[in-house]
PDB file of C-alpha atoms in Angstrom:
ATOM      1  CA  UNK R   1      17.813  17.680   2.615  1.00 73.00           C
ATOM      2  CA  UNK R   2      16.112  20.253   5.014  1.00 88.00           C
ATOM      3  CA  UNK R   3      15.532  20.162   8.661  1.00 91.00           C
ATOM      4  CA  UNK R   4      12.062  20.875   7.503  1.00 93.00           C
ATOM      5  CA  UNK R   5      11.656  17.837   4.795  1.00 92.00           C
ATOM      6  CA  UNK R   6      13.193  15.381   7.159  1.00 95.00           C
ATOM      7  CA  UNK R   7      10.805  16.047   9.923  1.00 95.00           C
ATOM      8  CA  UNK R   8       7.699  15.823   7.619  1.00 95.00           C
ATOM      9  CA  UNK R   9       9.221  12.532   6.258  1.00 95.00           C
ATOM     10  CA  UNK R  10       9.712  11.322   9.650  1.00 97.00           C
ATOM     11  CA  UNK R  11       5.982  12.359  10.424  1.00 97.00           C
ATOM     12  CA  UNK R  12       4.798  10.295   7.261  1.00 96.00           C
ATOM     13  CA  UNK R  13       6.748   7.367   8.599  1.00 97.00           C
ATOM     14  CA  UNK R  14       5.254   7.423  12.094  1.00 97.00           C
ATOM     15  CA  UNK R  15       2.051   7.460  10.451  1.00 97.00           C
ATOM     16  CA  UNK R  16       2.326   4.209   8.301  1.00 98.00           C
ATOM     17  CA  UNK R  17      -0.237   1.591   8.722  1.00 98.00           C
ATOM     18  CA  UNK R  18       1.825  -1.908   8.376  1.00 97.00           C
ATOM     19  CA  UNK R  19      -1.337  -4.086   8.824  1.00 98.00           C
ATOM     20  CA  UNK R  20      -3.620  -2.017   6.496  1.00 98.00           C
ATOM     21  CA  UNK R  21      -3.155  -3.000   2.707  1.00 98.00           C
ATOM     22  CA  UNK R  22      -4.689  -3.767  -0.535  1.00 97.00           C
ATOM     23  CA  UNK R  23      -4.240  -6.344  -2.910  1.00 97.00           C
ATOM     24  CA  UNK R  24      -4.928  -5.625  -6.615  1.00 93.00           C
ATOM     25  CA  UNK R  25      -5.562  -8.104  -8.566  1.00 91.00           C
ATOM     26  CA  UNK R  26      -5.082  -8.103 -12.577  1.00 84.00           C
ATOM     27  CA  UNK R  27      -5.370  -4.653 -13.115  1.00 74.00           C
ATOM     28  CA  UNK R  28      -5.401  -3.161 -16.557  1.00 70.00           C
ATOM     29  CA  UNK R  29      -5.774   0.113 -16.881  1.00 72.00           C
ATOM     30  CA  UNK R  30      -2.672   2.190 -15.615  1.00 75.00           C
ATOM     31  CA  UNK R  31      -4.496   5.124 -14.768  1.00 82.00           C
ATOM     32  CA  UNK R  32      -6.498   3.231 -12.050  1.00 83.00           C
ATOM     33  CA  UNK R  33      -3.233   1.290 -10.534  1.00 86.00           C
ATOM     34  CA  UNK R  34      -1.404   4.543 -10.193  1.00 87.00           C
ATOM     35  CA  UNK R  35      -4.470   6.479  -8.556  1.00 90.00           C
ATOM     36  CA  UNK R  36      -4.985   3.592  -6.365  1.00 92.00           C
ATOM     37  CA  UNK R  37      -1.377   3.778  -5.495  1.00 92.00           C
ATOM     38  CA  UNK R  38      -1.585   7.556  -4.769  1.00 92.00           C
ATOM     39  CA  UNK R  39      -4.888   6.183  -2.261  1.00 95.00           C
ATOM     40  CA  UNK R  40      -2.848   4.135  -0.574  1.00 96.00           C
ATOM     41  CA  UNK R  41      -0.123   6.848   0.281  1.00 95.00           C
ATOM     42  CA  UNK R  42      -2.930   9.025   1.093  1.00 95.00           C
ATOM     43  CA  UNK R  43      -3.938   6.823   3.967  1.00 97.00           C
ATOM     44  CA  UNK R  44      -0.511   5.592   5.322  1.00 97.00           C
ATOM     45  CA  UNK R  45      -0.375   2.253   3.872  1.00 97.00           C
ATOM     46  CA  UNK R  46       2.412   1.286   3.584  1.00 96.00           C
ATOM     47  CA  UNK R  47       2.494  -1.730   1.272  1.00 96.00           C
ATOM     48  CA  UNK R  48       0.177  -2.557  -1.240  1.00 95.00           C
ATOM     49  CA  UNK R  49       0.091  -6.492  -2.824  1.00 96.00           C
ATOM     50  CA  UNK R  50      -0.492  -6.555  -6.652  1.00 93.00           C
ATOM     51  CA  UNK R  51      -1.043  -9.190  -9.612  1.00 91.00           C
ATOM     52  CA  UNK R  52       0.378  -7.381 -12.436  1.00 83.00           C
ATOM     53  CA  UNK R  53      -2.338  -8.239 -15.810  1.00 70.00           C
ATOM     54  CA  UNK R  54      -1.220  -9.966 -18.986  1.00 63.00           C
ATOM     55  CA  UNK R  55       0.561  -6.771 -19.759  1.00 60.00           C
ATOM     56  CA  UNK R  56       2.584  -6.318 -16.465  1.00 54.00           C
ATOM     57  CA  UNK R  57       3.055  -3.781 -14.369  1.00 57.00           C
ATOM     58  CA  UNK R  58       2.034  -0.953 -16.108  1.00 54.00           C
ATOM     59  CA  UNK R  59       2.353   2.890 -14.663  1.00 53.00           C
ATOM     60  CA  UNK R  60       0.757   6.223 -15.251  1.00 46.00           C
ATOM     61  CA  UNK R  61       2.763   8.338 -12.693  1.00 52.00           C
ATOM     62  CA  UNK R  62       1.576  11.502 -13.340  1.00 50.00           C
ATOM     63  CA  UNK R  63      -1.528  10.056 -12.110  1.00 46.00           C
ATOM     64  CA  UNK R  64       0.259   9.253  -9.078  1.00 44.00           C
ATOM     65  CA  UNK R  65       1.661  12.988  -8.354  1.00 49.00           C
ATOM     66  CA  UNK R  66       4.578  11.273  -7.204  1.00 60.00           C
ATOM     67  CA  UNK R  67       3.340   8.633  -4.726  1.00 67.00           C
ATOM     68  CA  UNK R  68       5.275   5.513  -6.312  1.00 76.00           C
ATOM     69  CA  UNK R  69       8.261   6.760  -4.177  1.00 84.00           C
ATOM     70  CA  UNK R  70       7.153   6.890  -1.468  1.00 89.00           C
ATOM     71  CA  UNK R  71       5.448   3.062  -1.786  1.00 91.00           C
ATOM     72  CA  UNK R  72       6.374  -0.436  -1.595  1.00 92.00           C
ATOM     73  CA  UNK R  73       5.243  -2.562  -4.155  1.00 92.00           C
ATOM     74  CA  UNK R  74       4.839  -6.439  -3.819  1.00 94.00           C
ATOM     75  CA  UNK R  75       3.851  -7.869  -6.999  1.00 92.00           C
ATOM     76  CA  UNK R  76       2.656 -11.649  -6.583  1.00 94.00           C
ATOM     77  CA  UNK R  77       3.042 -14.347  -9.687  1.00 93.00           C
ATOM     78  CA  UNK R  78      -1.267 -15.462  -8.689  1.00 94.00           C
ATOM     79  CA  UNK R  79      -3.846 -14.772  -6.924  1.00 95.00           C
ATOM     80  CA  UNK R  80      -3.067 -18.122  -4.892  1.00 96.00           C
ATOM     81  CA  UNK R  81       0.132 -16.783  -4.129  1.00 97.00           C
ATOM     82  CA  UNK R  82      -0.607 -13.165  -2.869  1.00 97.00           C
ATOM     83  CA  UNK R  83      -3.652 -14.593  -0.543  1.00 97.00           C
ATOM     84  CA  UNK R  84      -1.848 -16.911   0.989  1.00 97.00           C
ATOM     85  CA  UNK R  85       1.051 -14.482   1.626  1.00 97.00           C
ATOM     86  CA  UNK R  86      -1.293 -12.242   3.091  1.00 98.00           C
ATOM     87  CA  UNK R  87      -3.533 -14.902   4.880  1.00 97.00           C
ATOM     88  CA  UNK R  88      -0.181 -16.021   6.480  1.00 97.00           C
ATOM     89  CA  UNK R  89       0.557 -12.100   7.983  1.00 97.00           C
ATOM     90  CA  UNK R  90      -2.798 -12.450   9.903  1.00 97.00           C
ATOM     91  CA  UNK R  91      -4.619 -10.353   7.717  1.00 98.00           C
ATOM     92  CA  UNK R  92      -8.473 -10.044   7.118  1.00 97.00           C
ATOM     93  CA  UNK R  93      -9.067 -10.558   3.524  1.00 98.00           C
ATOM     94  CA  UNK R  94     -11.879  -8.141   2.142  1.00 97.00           C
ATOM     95  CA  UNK R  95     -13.402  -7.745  -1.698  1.00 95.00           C
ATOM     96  CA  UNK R  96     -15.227  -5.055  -2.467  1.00 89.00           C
ATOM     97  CA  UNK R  97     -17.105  -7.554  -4.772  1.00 86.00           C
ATOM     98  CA  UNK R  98     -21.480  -7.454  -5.954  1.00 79.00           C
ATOM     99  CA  UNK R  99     -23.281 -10.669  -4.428  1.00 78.00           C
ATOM    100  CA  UNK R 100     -25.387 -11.707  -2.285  1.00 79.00           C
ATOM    101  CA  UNK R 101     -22.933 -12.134   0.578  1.00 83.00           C
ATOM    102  CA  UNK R 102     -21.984  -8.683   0.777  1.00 91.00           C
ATOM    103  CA  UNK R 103     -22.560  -5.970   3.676  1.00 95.00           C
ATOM    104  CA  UNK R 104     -22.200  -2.534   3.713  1.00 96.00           C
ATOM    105  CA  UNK R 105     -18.630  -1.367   3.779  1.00 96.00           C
ATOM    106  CA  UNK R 106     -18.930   0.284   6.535  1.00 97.00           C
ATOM    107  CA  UNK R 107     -20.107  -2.298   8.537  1.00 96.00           C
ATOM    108  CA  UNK R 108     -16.396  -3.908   9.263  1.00 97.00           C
ATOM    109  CA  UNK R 109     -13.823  -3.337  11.299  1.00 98.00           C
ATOM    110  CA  UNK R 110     -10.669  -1.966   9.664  1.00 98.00           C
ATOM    111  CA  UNK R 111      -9.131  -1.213  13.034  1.00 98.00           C
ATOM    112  CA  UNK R 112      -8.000  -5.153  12.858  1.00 98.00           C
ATOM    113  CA  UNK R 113      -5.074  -6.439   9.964  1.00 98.00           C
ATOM    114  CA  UNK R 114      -7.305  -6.100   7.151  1.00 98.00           C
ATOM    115  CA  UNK R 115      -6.280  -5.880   2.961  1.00 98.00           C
ATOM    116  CA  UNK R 116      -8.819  -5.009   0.569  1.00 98.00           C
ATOM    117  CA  UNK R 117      -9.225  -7.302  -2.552  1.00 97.00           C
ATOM    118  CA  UNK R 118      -9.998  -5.298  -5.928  1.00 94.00           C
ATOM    119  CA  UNK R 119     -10.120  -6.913  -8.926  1.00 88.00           C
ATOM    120  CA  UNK R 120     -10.328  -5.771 -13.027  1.00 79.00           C
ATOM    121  CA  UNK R 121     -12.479  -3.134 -13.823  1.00 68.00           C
ATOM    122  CA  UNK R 122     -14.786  -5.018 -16.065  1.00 69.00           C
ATOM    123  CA  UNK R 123     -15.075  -8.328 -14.520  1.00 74.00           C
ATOM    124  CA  UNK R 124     -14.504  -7.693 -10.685  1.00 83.00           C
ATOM    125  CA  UNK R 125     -12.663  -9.984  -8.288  1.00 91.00           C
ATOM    126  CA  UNK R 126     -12.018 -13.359  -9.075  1.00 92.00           C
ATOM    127  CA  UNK R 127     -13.686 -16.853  -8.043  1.00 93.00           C
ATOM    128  CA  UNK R 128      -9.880 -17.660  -6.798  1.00 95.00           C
ATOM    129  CA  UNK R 129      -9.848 -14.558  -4.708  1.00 95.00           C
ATOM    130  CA  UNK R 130     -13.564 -15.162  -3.623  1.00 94.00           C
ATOM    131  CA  UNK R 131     -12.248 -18.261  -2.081  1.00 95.00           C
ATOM    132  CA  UNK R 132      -9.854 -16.839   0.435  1.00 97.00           C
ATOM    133  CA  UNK R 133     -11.651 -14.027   1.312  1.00 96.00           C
ATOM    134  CA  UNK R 134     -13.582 -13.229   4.640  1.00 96.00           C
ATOM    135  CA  UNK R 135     -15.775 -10.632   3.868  1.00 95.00           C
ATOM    136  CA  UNK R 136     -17.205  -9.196   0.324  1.00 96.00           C
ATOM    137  CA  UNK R 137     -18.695  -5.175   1.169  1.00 96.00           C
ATOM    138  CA  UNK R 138     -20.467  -2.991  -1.301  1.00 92.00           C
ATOM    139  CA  UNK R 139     -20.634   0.613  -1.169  1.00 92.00           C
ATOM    140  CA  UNK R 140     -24.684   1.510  -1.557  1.00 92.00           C
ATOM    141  CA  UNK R 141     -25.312   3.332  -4.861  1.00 90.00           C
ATOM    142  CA  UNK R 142     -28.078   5.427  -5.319  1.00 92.00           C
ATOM    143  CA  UNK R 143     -28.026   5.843  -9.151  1.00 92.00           C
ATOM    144  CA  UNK R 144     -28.199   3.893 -12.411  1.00 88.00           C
ATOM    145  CA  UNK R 145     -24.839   2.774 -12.620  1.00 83.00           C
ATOM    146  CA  UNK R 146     -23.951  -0.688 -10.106  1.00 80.00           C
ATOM    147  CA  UNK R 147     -20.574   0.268  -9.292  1.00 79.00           C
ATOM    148  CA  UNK R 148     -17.810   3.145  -9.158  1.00 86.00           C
ATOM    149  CA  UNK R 149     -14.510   3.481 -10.368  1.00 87.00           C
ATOM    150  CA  UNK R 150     -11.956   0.551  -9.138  1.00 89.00           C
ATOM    151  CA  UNK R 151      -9.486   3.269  -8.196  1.00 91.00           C
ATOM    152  CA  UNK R 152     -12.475   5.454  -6.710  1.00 93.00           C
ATOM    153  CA  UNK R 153     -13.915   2.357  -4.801  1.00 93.00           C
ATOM    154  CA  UNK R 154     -10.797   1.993  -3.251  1.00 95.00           C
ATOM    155  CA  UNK R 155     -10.233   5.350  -1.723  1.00 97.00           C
ATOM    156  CA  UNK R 156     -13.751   5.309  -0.461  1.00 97.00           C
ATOM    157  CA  UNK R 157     -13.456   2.318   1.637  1.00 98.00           C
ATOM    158  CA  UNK R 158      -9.444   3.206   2.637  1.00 98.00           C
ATOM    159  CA  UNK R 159     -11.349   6.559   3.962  1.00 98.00           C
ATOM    160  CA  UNK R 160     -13.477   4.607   5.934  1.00 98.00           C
ATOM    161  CA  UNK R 161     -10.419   2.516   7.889  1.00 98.00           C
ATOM    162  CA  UNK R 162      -8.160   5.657   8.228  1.00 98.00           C
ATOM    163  CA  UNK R 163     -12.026   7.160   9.992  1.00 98.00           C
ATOM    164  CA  UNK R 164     -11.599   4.168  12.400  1.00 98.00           C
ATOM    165  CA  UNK R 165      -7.974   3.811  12.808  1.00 98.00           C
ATOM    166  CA  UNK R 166      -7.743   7.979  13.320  1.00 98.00           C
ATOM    167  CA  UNK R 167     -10.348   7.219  16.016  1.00 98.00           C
ATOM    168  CA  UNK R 168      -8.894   4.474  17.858  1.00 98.00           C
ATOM    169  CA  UNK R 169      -5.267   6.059  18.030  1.00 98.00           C
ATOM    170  CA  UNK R 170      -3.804   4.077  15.483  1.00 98.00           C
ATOM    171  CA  UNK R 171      -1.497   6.650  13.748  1.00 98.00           C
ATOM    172  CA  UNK R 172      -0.726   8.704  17.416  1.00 97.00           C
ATOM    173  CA  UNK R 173       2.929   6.001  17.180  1.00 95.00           C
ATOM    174  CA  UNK R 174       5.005   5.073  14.923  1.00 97.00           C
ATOM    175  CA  UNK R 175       3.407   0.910  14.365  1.00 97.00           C
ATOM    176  CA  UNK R 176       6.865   0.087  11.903  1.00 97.00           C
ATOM    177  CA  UNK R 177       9.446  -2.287  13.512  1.00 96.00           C
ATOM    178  CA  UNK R 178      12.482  -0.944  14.485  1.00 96.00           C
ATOM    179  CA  UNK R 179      14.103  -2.466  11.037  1.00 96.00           C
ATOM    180  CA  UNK R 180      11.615  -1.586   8.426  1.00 96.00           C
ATOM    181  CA  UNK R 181      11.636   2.321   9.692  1.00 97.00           C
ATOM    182  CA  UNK R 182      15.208   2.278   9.864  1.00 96.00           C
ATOM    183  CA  UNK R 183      15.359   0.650   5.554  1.00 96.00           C
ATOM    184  CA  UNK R 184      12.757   2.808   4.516  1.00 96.00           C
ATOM    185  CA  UNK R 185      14.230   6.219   6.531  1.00 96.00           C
ATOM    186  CA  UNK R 186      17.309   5.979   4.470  1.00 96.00           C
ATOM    187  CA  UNK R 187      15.796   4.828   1.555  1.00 94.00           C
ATOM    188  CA  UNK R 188      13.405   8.312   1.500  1.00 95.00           C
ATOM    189  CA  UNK R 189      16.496  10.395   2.841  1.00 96.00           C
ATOM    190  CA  UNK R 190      19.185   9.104   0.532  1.00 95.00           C
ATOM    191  CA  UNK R 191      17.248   7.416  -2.606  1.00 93.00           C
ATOM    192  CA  UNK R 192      20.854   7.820  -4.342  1.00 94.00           C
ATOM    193  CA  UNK R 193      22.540   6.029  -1.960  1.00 96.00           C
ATOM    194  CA  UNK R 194      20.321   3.223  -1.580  1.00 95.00           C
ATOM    195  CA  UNK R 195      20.159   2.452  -4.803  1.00 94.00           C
ATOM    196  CA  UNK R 196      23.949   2.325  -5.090  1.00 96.00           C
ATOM    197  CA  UNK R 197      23.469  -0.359  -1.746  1.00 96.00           C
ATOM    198  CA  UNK R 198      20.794  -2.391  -3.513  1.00 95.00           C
ATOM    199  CA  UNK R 199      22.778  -2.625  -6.578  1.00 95.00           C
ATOM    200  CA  UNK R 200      26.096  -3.976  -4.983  1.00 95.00           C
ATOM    201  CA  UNK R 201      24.143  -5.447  -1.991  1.00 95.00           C
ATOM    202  CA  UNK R 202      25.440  -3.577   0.914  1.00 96.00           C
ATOM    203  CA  UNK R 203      24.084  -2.776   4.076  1.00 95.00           C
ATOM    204  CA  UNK R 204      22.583   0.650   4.904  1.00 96.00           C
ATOM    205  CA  UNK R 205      24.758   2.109   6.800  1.00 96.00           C
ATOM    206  CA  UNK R 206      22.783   4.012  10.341  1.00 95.00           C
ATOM    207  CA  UNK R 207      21.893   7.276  10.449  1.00 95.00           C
ATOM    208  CA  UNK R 208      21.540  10.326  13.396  1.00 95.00           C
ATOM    209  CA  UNK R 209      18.528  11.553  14.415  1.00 93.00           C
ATOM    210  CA  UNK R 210      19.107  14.642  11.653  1.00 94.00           C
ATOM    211  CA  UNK R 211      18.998  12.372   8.995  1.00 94.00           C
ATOM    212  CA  UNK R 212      22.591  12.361   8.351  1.00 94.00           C
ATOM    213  CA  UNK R 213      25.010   9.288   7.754  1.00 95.00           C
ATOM    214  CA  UNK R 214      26.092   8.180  11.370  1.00 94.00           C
ATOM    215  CA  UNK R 215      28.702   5.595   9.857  1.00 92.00           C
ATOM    216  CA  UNK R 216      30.944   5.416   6.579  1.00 92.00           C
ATOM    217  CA  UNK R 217      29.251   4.492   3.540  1.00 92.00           C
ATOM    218  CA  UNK R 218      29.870   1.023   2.445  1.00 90.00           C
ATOM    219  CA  UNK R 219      32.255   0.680  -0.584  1.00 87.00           C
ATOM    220  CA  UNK R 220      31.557  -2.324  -2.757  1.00 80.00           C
TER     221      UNK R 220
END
């Protein structure tokens, strides 16, 4: 590992947005999920919230270009489940969802905890998710067709809360906690070793400010 790839992973890092998210919900189509993935690395989230479809968790990486690794995951086993979760963490829930209750995406404030809601691409977000959710937004179309892309929708609004989180400071400091930049900065430094951790449940073991192991790896 360079001097030059740990600095621009330690740059990344300072940059992730804990209390920005999305939560995808029954997705079907592995293209979209793995573009929408790649969206959310684009804008520094830094977890994204997902309800696998009948057919799980299916991937399209090269869609991705790579941005899997660099992403957690949380998959959730309903939509109950994952809005609670997220309803628990202080978050905002919004759906990009067509109805007569929505506003203009642009119109909220994504500066406060917020995860966007984004459901299948043929029938939309569900009535469960509907439930829990604060705000439904819409982004104006000026053609024939209603709606865009699920994966496209997504990285238009994201755009729009990295606009007003770039404007009020919010990726100037690192916003992790001490603990999940310390997990995550050996996980992207030493994805062999943590791997070998996870699989015999060890600790990380600290590293210097180069990157390097500052304490013996744990044997298991």
């Amino acid at each position: 590992m360079t001097e030059e790839r740990v600095a621009k992973l330690d740059a990344v890092l300072a940059r992730r947005q804990p209390d920005l998210t999305i939560f995808a919900e029954n997705l079907h189509k592995p293209r979209n999920f793995s573009a929408m993935v790649r969206d959310c690395d684009a804008v520094g989230i830094n977890e994204m919230h997902v309800l696998p479809g009948e057919d799980g968790l299916r991937k399209h990486w090269n869609t991705s270009q790579g941005a899997e690794k660099w992403m957690r995951i949380k998959t959730h086993r309903s939509t109950e489940e994952a809005c609670v979760c997220l309803k628990s963490k202080g978050f905002q829930l919004v759906a990009a969802h067509l109805g007569d209750a929505t506003v203009d995406f642009r119109q909220l404030d994504y500066t406060q905890p917020t995860a966007l809601v984004l459901g299948t691409e043929l029938f939309g977000v569900s009535d469960t998710a509907l439930s829990f959710v604060d705000r439904q937004i819409s982004i104006p179309m000026m053609g024939v067709s209603q709606s865009l892309n699920v994966s496209v929708a997504c990285a238009v609004v994201l755009y729009e809360a990295q606009r007003q989180r770039q404007a009020a400071g919010m990726y100037d400091q690192c916003r992790l906690d001490d603990e999940t930049l310390a997990e995550q900065r050996f996980e992207w430094l030493h994805p062999v070793l943590a791997d070998y951790c996870q699989r015999h449940r060890l600790q990380y073991p600290a590293l210097d400010e180069s990157g390097d192991l500052a304490e013996p790896m744990p044997r298991a």
